[in-house]
Amino acid sequence: MKPISVLLAGVALAGCAAAAPPEVLRQWQAQPRFTCCNMHYENRGSLTDANYFVGAALPAGTPASVEAIHDRALTFRAGSGDLFTITQVYGVDQESADRFFGKLLVEMDPRPGIAAFPPAVRDAIADGRVEVGMTREQVLLSLGYPPTHRTASLDMTTWTYWYNRWRTYQVQFNGARQVSAVVGSRAPTRGEPVAAIAPAPLAPAAPPRRY
């Protein structure tokens, strides 16, 4: 069986409105899928890789049944029965469409993992907040993925998110991969740390001067 990425590449070459071949759709429908994280949307039924915080959100772990794929757009039915279409708009130069879709609709339900977190972290994720002390995994579950055209790699120490179409905010991480600061007047935070921050390592002592 051909990888989904190879088949989707053929769809892209055929035109932006081309439907994916049946084989691609069958692969996406072969296993149960769940939303990876809280998926924020500005307009009902429409999700994009801008991931604007303003609006509403589908909770992490929402069952998702893929119904159609058209090049850089994927339509799925949420557990509630509502249809949503995910469109890759801004990050086309940073990642392939199948990678983009695959990180948002996952085969492993994230809810058992969330249930194992401390209460303060669970509450933050349920509210779609980010707080100092959260791990990178917990931030992803709560806020979703930062747009790749502003945050090219999750290894970066600062992730940039869009609050709305005009304002951004940043989540900064320390060397222990914990949130050390949340920057931006519209950032979704209460300023309530969920864990102690690992102290920054001391700078090495300067060698003694020789006279």
C-alpha positions as semicolon CSV with decimal commas, in nm:
position;residue;x (nm);y (nm);z (nm)
1;M;0,000;0,000;0,000
2;K;0,134;0,340;-0,093
3;P;0,206;0,592;0,185
4;I;-0,064;0,856;0,225
5;S;0,196;1,127;0,155
6;V;0,269;0,982;-0,192
7;L;-0,098;0,961;-0,281
8;L;-0,173;1,312;-0,158
9;A;0,116;1,446;-0,362
10;G;-0,061;1,316;-0,669
11;V;-0,378;1,491;-0,562
12;A;-0,193;1,822;-0,527
13;L;-0,055;1,791;-0,878
14;A;-0,402;1,727;-1,015
15;G;-0,537;2,060;-0,889
16;C;-0,630;2,235;-0,569
17;A;-0,994;2,118;-0,583
18;A;-0,921;1,756;-0,670
19;A;-1,068;1,492;-0,443
20;A;-0,829;1,240;-0,295
21;P;-0,829;0,892;-0,451
22;P;-1,054;0,639;-0,273
23;E;-0,744;0,457;-0,145
24;V;-0,638;0,765;0,051
25;L;-0,981;0,807;0,205
26;R;-0,992;0,439;0,302
27;Q;-0,659;0,470;0,483
28;W;-0,789;0,763;0,685
29;Q;-1,107;0,572;0,767
30;A;-0,937;0,242;0,855
31;Q;-0,876;0,338;1,220
32;P;-1,077;0,543;1,469
33;R;-0,950;0,901;1,486
34;F;-0,956;1,162;1,762
35;T;-0,873;1,530;1,782
36;C;-0,516;1,556;1,905
37;C;-0,584;1,850;2,126
38;N;-0,822;2,139;2,176
39;M;-0,887;2,254;1,818
40;H;-0,975;2,623;1,813
41;Y;-1,189;2,774;1,542
42;E;-1,314;3,121;1,461
43;N;-1,607;3,017;1,240
44;R;-1,827;2,716;1,309
45;G;-1,732;2,418;1,097
46;S;-1,408;2,573;0,970
47;L;-1,059;2,505;1,107
48;T;-0,730;2,632;0,964
49;D;-0,364;2,608;1,051
50;A;-0,378;2,969;1,173
51;N;-0,534;2,819;1,489
52;Y;-0,687;3,148;1,608
53;F;-0,767;3,125;1,978
54;V;-1,071;3,351;1,960
55;G;-1,400;3,169;1,907
56;A;-1,476;2,816;2,025
57;A;-1,295;2,484;2,042
58;L;-1,343;2,114;1,986
59;P;-1,213;1,938;2,300
60;A;-0,909;1,714;2,283
61;G;-1,009;1,353;2,224
62;T;-1,326;1,429;2,029
63;P;-1,401;1,129;1,803
64;A;-1,352;1,224;1,438
65;S;-1,474;1,033;1,133
66;V;-1,304;1,143;0,811
67;E;-1,557;1,196;0,532
68;A;-1,366;1,362;0,248
69;I;-1,023;1,491;0,147
70;H;-0,961;1,756;-0,119
71;D;-0,593;1,839;-0,160
72;R;-0,522;2,062;0,142
73;A;-0,866;2,031;0,301
74;L;-1,004;1,744;0,507
75;T;-1,367;1,714;0,622
76;F;-1,458;1,509;0,928
77;R;-1,764;1,447;1,140
78;A;-1,711;1,516;1,509
79;G;-1,862;1,302;1,782
80;S;-2,146;1,553;1,811
81;G;-2,242;1,488;1,449
82;D;-2,125;1,830;1,327
83;L;-1,909;1,853;1,016
84;F;-1,577;2,037;1,027
85;T;-1,332;2,110;0,748
86;I;-0,962;2,155;0,825
87;T;-0,775;2,364;0,567
88;Q;-0,400;2,409;0,543
89;V;-0,351;2,770;0,436
90;Y;-0,032;2,918;0,580
91;G;0,208;2,631;0,642
92;V;0,219;2,475;0,296
93;D;0,592;2,548;0,263
94;Q;0,674;2,399;0,604
95;E;0,495;2,062;0,603
96;S;0,299;1,831;0,377
97;A;-0,078;1,809;0,390
98;D;-0,081;1,452;0,522
99;R;0,159;1,546;0,802
100;F;-0,059;1,844;0,889
101;F;-0,378;1,637;0,896
102;G;-0,207;1,348;1,072
103;K;-0,092;1,552;1,369
104;L;-0,443;1,694;1,423
105;L;-0,648;1,374;1,384
106;V;-0,467;1,098;1,571
107;E;-0,530;0,729;1,623
108;M;-0,464;0,734;1,999
109;D;-0,723;0,902;2,220
110;P;-0,541;1,168;2,428
111;R;-0,802;1,172;2,705
112;P;-0,651;0,893;2,922
113;G;-0,319;1,079;2,922
114;I;-0,487;1,405;3,017
115;A;-0,668;1,230;3,303
116;A;-0,331;1,132;3,452
117;F;-0,211;1,494;3,483
118;P;-0,237;1,690;3,809
119;P;-0,574;1,867;3,864
120;A;-0,434;2,214;3,790
121;V;-0,304;2,096;3,453
122;R;-0,629;1,916;3,369
123;D;-0,824;2,233;3,448
124;A;-0,595;2,446;3,230
125;I;-0,635;2,207;2,935
126;A;-1,013;2,197;2,980
127;D;-1,018;2,578;2,973
128;G;-0,774;2,606;2,681
129;R;-0,523;2,795;2,896
130;V;-0,145;2,795;2,915
131;E;0,029;2,840;3,249
132;V;0,387;2,857;3,369
133;G;0,517;2,510;3,454
134;M;0,325;2,324;3,183
135;T;0,521;2,090;2,958
136;R;0,531;2,116;2,580
137;E;0,295;1,819;2,551
138;Q;0,046;1,988;2,784
139;V;0,064;2,314;2,589
140;L;-0,010;2,130;2,265
141;L;-0,309;1,958;2,423
142;S;-0,445;2,288;2,550
143;L;-0,368;2,532;2,268
144;G;-0,315;2,304;1,971
145;Y;-0,021;2,336;1,735
146;P;0,139;2,674;1,675
147;P;0,120;2,778;1,308
148;T;0,428;2,644;1,133
149;H;0,487;2,961;0,931
150;R;0,561;3,137;1,263
151;T;0,700;2,842;1,460
152;A;0,885;2,618;1,218
153;S;0,990;2,359;1,479
154;L;0,851;2,247;1,813
155;D;1,212;2,239;1,936
156;M;1,215;2,619;1,933
157;T;1,217;2,782;2,277
158;T;0,944;3,028;2,178
159;W;0,615;2,928;2,016
160;T;0,408;3,198;1,850
161;Y;0,029;3,168;1,839
162;W;-0,243;3,389;1,695
163;Y;-0,508;3,514;1,938
164;N;-0,708;3,652;1,646
165;R;-0,630;3,784;1,297
166;W;-0,435;4,080;1,433
167;R;-0,274;3,980;1,762
168;T;-0,019;3,716;1,851
169;Y;0,113;3,586;2,181
170;Q;0,419;3,379;2,268
171;V;0,480;3,079;2,491
172;Q;0,841;3,059;2,610
173;F;1,013;2,745;2,739
174;N;1,315;2,693;2,960
175;G;1,587;2,430;2,930
176;A;1,370;2,180;3,118
177;R;1,106;2,216;2,843
178;Q;0,861;2,380;3,081
179;V;0,670;2,702;3,015
180;S;0,875;2,980;3,171
181;A;0,673;3,278;3,045
182;V;0,358;3,365;2,851
183;V;0,391;3,693;2,661
184;G;0,107;3,896;2,513
185;S;-0,183;4,101;2,643
186;R;-0,441;3,861;2,499
187;A;-0,264;3,538;2,592
188;P;-0,503;3,275;2,735
189;T;-0,356;3,252;3,084
190;R;-0,458;3,328;3,441
191;G;-0,101;3,366;3,562
192;E;-0,142;3,063;3,790
193;P;0,168;2,838;3,770
194;V;0,087;2,467;3,769
195;A;0,435;2,349;3,870
196;A;0,760;2,479;4,009
197;I;1,003;2,597;3,746
198;A;1,339;2,425;3,727
199;P;1,610;2,680;3,810
200;A;1,823;2,799;3,524
201;P;2,169;2,641;3,526
202;L;2,443;2,857;3,666
203;A;2,688;3,001;3,419
204;P;3,031;2,839;3,443
205;A;3,276;3,033;3,653
206;A;3,529;3,237;3,459
207;P;3,881;3,095;3,476
208;P;4,115;3,284;3,710
209;R;4,318;3,553;3,545
210;R;4,691;3,502;3,528
211;Y;4,922;3,789;3,594
